[in-house]
PDB file of C-alpha atoms in Angstrom:
ATOM      1  CA  GLN A  26     -14.313-248.290 -20.682  1.00  0.00           C
ATOM      2  CA  VAL A  27     -12.473-246.534 -23.494  1.00  0.00           C
ATOM      3  CA  GLN A  28     -13.314-248.051 -26.845  1.00  0.00           C
ATOM      4  CA  LEU A  29     -11.620-248.235 -30.170  1.00  0.00           C
ATOM      5  CA  VAL A  30     -12.891-245.610 -32.588  1.00  0.00           C
ATOM      6  CA  GLU A  31     -12.943-246.302 -36.299  1.00  0.00           C
ATOM      7  CA  SER A  32     -13.567-243.736 -39.038  1.00  0.00           C
ATOM      8  CA  GLY A  33     -13.198-243.145 -42.754  1.00  0.00           C
ATOM      9  CA  GLY A  34     -15.853-245.389 -44.226  1.00  0.00           C
ATOM     10  CA  GLY A  35     -18.274-244.359 -46.939  1.00  0.00           C
ATOM     11  CA  SER A  36     -20.120-245.298 -50.096  1.00  0.00           C
ATOM     12  CA  VAL A  37     -17.968-245.669 -53.193  1.00  0.00           C
ATOM     13  CA  GLN A  38     -18.009-247.318 -56.580  1.00  0.00           C
ATOM     14  CA  THR A  39     -16.055-250.344 -57.704  1.00  0.00           C
ATOM     15  CA  GLY A  40     -12.384-249.537 -58.170  1.00  0.00           C
ATOM     16  CA  ALA A  41     -12.335-246.647 -55.714  1.00  0.00           C
ATOM     17  CA  SER A  42     -10.014-246.196 -52.743  1.00  0.00           C
ATOM     18  CA  LEU A  43     -10.668-245.445 -49.093  1.00  0.00           C
ATOM     19  CA  ARG A  44      -8.475-245.013 -46.054  1.00  0.00           C
ATOM     20  CA  LEU A  45      -9.819-246.110 -42.701  1.00  0.00           C
ATOM     21  CA  SER A  46      -8.414-244.921 -39.390  1.00  0.00           C
ATOM     22  CA  CYS A  47      -8.648-246.282 -35.868  1.00  0.00           C
ATOM     23  CA  VAL A  48      -7.631-244.812 -32.543  1.00  0.00           C
ATOM     24  CA  ALA A  49      -7.096-247.401 -29.838  1.00  0.00           C
ATOM     25  CA  PRO A  50      -6.723-247.130 -26.075  1.00  0.00           C
ATOM     26  CA  GLU A  51      -3.042-246.925 -25.233  1.00  0.00           C
ATOM     27  CA  SER A  52      -3.098-250.129 -23.204  1.00  0.00           C
ATOM     28  CA  VAL A  53      -4.531-252.090 -26.128  1.00  0.00           C
ATOM     29  CA  PHE A  54      -2.259-250.579 -28.741  1.00  0.00           C
ATOM     30  CA  ARG A  55       0.922-250.836 -26.682  1.00  0.00           C
ATOM     31  CA  ASP A  56       0.535-254.485 -25.701  1.00  0.00           C
ATOM     32  CA  ASN A  57      -0.820-256.048 -28.882  1.00  0.00           C
ATOM     33  CA  HIS A  58      -0.470-256.720 -32.524  1.00  0.00           C
ATOM     34  CA  MET A  59      -3.274-254.764 -34.157  1.00  0.00           C
ATOM     35  CA  GLY A  60      -5.551-255.609 -37.027  1.00  0.00           C
ATOM     36  CA  TRP A  61      -8.593-254.845 -39.081  1.00  0.00           C
ATOM     37  CA  TYR A  62     -11.653-257.009 -39.299  1.00  0.00           C
ATOM     38  CA  ARG A  63     -14.758-256.869 -41.490  1.00  0.00           C
ATOM     39  CA  GLN A  64     -18.313-258.012 -40.981  1.00  0.00           C
ATOM     40  CA  ALA A  65     -20.297-258.268 -44.177  1.00  0.00           C
ATOM     41  CA  PRO A  66     -24.101-258.213 -44.041  1.00  0.00           C
ATOM     42  CA  GLY A  67     -25.333-261.550 -42.750  1.00  0.00           C
ATOM     43  CA  ASP A  68     -21.832-262.913 -42.190  1.00  0.00           C
ATOM     44  CA  GLN A  69     -19.537-263.406 -39.236  1.00  0.00           C
ATOM     45  CA  ARG A  70     -16.710-261.014 -38.585  1.00  0.00           C
ATOM     46  CA  GLU A  71     -13.530-261.961 -40.457  1.00  0.00           C
ATOM     47  CA  TRP A  72      -9.945-260.923 -39.977  1.00  0.00           C
ATOM     48  CA  LEU A  73      -8.391-258.955 -42.860  1.00  0.00           C
ATOM     49  CA  ALA A  74      -5.000-257.574 -41.897  1.00  0.00           C
ATOM     50  CA  LEU A  75      -2.574-257.379 -39.006  1.00  0.00           C
ATOM     51  CA  ILE A  76       0.474-255.381 -38.104  1.00  0.00           C
ATOM     52  CA  THR A  77       2.772-256.459 -35.312  1.00  0.00           C
ATOM     53  CA  ARG A  78       4.290-254.123 -32.769  1.00  0.00           C
ATOM     54  CA  ALA A  79       7.450-254.317 -34.876  1.00  0.00           C
ATOM     55  CA  GLY A  80       5.607-253.368 -38.051  1.00  0.00           C
ATOM     56  CA  ILE A  81       5.424-256.755 -39.745  1.00  0.00           C
ATOM     57  CA  THR A  82       2.229-257.147 -41.757  1.00  0.00           C
ATOM     58  CA  ASN A  83       0.060-260.005 -42.919  1.00  0.00           C
ATOM     59  CA  TYR A  84      -3.163-260.097 -44.922  1.00  0.00           C
ATOM     60  CA  ALA A  85      -6.069-262.339 -45.718  1.00  0.00           C
ATOM     61  CA  LYS A  86      -5.992-263.645 -49.264  1.00  0.00           C
ATOM     62  CA  SER A  87      -9.151-261.731 -50.135  1.00  0.00           C
ATOM     63  CA  VAL A  88      -7.403-258.369 -49.642  1.00  0.00           C
ATOM     64  CA  GLN A  89      -3.757-259.238 -50.308  1.00  0.00           C
ATOM     65  CA  GLY A  90      -2.290-256.745 -52.767  1.00  0.00           C
ATOM     66  CA  ARG A  91      -5.168-254.276 -52.438  1.00  0.00           C
ATOM     67  CA  PHE A  92      -5.155-253.318 -48.750  1.00  0.00           C
ATOM     68  CA  THR A  93      -2.255-251.945 -46.727  1.00  0.00           C
ATOM     69  CA  ILE A  94      -2.192-251.618 -42.956  1.00  0.00           C
ATOM     70  CA  PHE A  95      -0.216-248.924 -41.168  1.00  0.00           C
ATOM     71  CA  ARG A  96       0.553-248.305 -37.526  1.00  0.00           C
ATOM     72  CA  ASP A  97       1.485-245.019 -35.819  1.00  0.00           C
ATOM     73  CA  ASN A  98       2.985-245.843 -32.456  1.00  0.00           C
ATOM     74  CA  THR A  99       3.051-242.179 -31.424  1.00  0.00           C
ATOM     75  CA  LYS A 100      -0.691-241.717 -31.839  1.00  0.00           C
ATOM     76  CA  ASN A 101      -2.040-245.203 -31.011  1.00  0.00           C
ATOM     77  CA  MET A 102      -3.523-245.309 -34.506  1.00  0.00           C
ATOM     78  CA  VAL A 103      -3.941-248.040 -37.081  1.00  0.00           C
ATOM     79  CA  ASP A 104      -4.923-247.186 -40.635  1.00  0.00           C
ATOM     80  CA  LEU A 105      -6.111-249.361 -43.483  1.00  0.00           C
ATOM     81  CA  GLN A 106      -5.529-248.107 -47.011  1.00  0.00           C
ATOM     82  CA  MET A 107      -7.918-249.859 -49.372  1.00  0.00           C
ATOM     83  CA  GLU A 108      -7.431-249.820 -53.130  1.00  0.00           C
ATOM     84  CA  ASP A 109      -9.437-251.270 -56.018  1.00  0.00           C
ATOM     85  CA  LEU A 110     -12.489-251.806 -53.872  1.00  0.00           C
ATOM     86  CA  LYS A 111     -14.997-254.455 -54.929  1.00  0.00           C
ATOM     87  CA  PRO A 112     -18.658-254.992 -53.996  1.00  0.00           C
ATOM     88  CA  GLU A 113     -17.597-257.953 -51.832  1.00  0.00           C
ATOM     89  CA  ASP A 114     -15.604-255.503 -49.681  1.00  0.00           C
ATOM     90  CA  THR A 115     -18.890-254.082 -48.421  1.00  0.00           C
ATOM     91  CA  GLY A 116     -19.299-254.365 -44.671  1.00  0.00           C
ATOM     92  CA  VAL A 117     -18.573-252.789 -41.329  1.00  0.00           C
ATOM     93  CA  TYR A 118     -14.866-252.497 -40.596  1.00  0.00           C
ATOM     94  CA  TYR A 119     -13.433-252.771 -37.101  1.00  0.00           C
ATOM     95  CA  CYS A 120      -9.959-252.536 -35.666  1.00  0.00           C
ATOM     96  CA  ASN A 121      -8.821-254.434 -32.611  1.00  0.00           C
ATOM     97  CA  ALA A 122      -6.049-256.563 -31.209  1.00  0.00           C
ATOM     98  CA  VAL A 123      -4.934-259.683 -33.025  1.00  0.00           C
ATOM     99  CA  PRO A 124      -5.572-262.530 -32.426  1.00  0.00           C
ATOM    100  CA  GLU A 125      -9.250-262.035 -31.702  1.00  0.00           C
ATOM    101  CA  ASN A 126      -9.047-263.731 -28.313  1.00  0.00           C
ATOM    102  CA  ARG A 127      -7.050-260.713 -27.157  1.00  0.00           C
ATOM    103  CA  ALA A 128      -9.622-258.266 -28.494  1.00  0.00           C
ATOM    104  CA  HIS A 129     -10.755-255.319 -26.427  1.00  0.00           C
ATOM    105  CA  SER A 130     -14.401-254.270 -26.367  1.00  0.00           C
ATOM    106  CA  TRP A 131     -15.429-253.693 -29.975  1.00  0.00           C
ATOM    107  CA  GLY A 132     -16.059-250.182 -31.215  1.00  0.00           C
ATOM    108  CA  GLN A 133     -18.892-249.064 -33.469  1.00  0.00           C
ATOM    109  CA  GLY A 134     -16.935-249.775 -36.618  1.00  0.00           C
ATOM    110  CA  THR A 135     -17.076-247.796 -39.832  1.00  0.00           C
ATOM    111  CA  ALA A 136     -19.300-248.839 -42.711  1.00  0.00           C
ATOM    112  CA  VAL A 137     -18.050-249.296 -46.258  1.00  0.00           C
ATOM    113  CA  THR A 138     -20.407-249.796 -49.171  1.00  0.00           C
ATOM    114  CA  VAL A 139     -19.032-250.562 -52.616  1.00  0.00           C
ATOM    115  CA  SER A 140     -21.468-250.436 -55.507  1.00  0.00           C
ATOM    116  CA  SER A 141     -20.913-251.859 -58.956  1.00  0.00           C
TER     117      SER A 141
END
């Protein structure tokens, strides 16, 4: 089964920026609103951002104003531009369909570590 593939994570300092990318199977991307999720160490996975098939966006309060989600319908890609990163942004980031009950098999994610 083709999985979602996330990339772009890394280790950065507080205040830095990162851009994450995700390539999704066409069937998942075409039929769903897409989003980014994060799982911090020891915590459950949480939803961060979504973008509808029409390009409408919505964000969790914790990232509102700092993160921006993009969607490229020609490449089945969803990006997450992250600005002003904080230590509490540390975690493994995943993309998938939104809402989570429509999620495809989860990919490996991409790890982000923000140090103070």
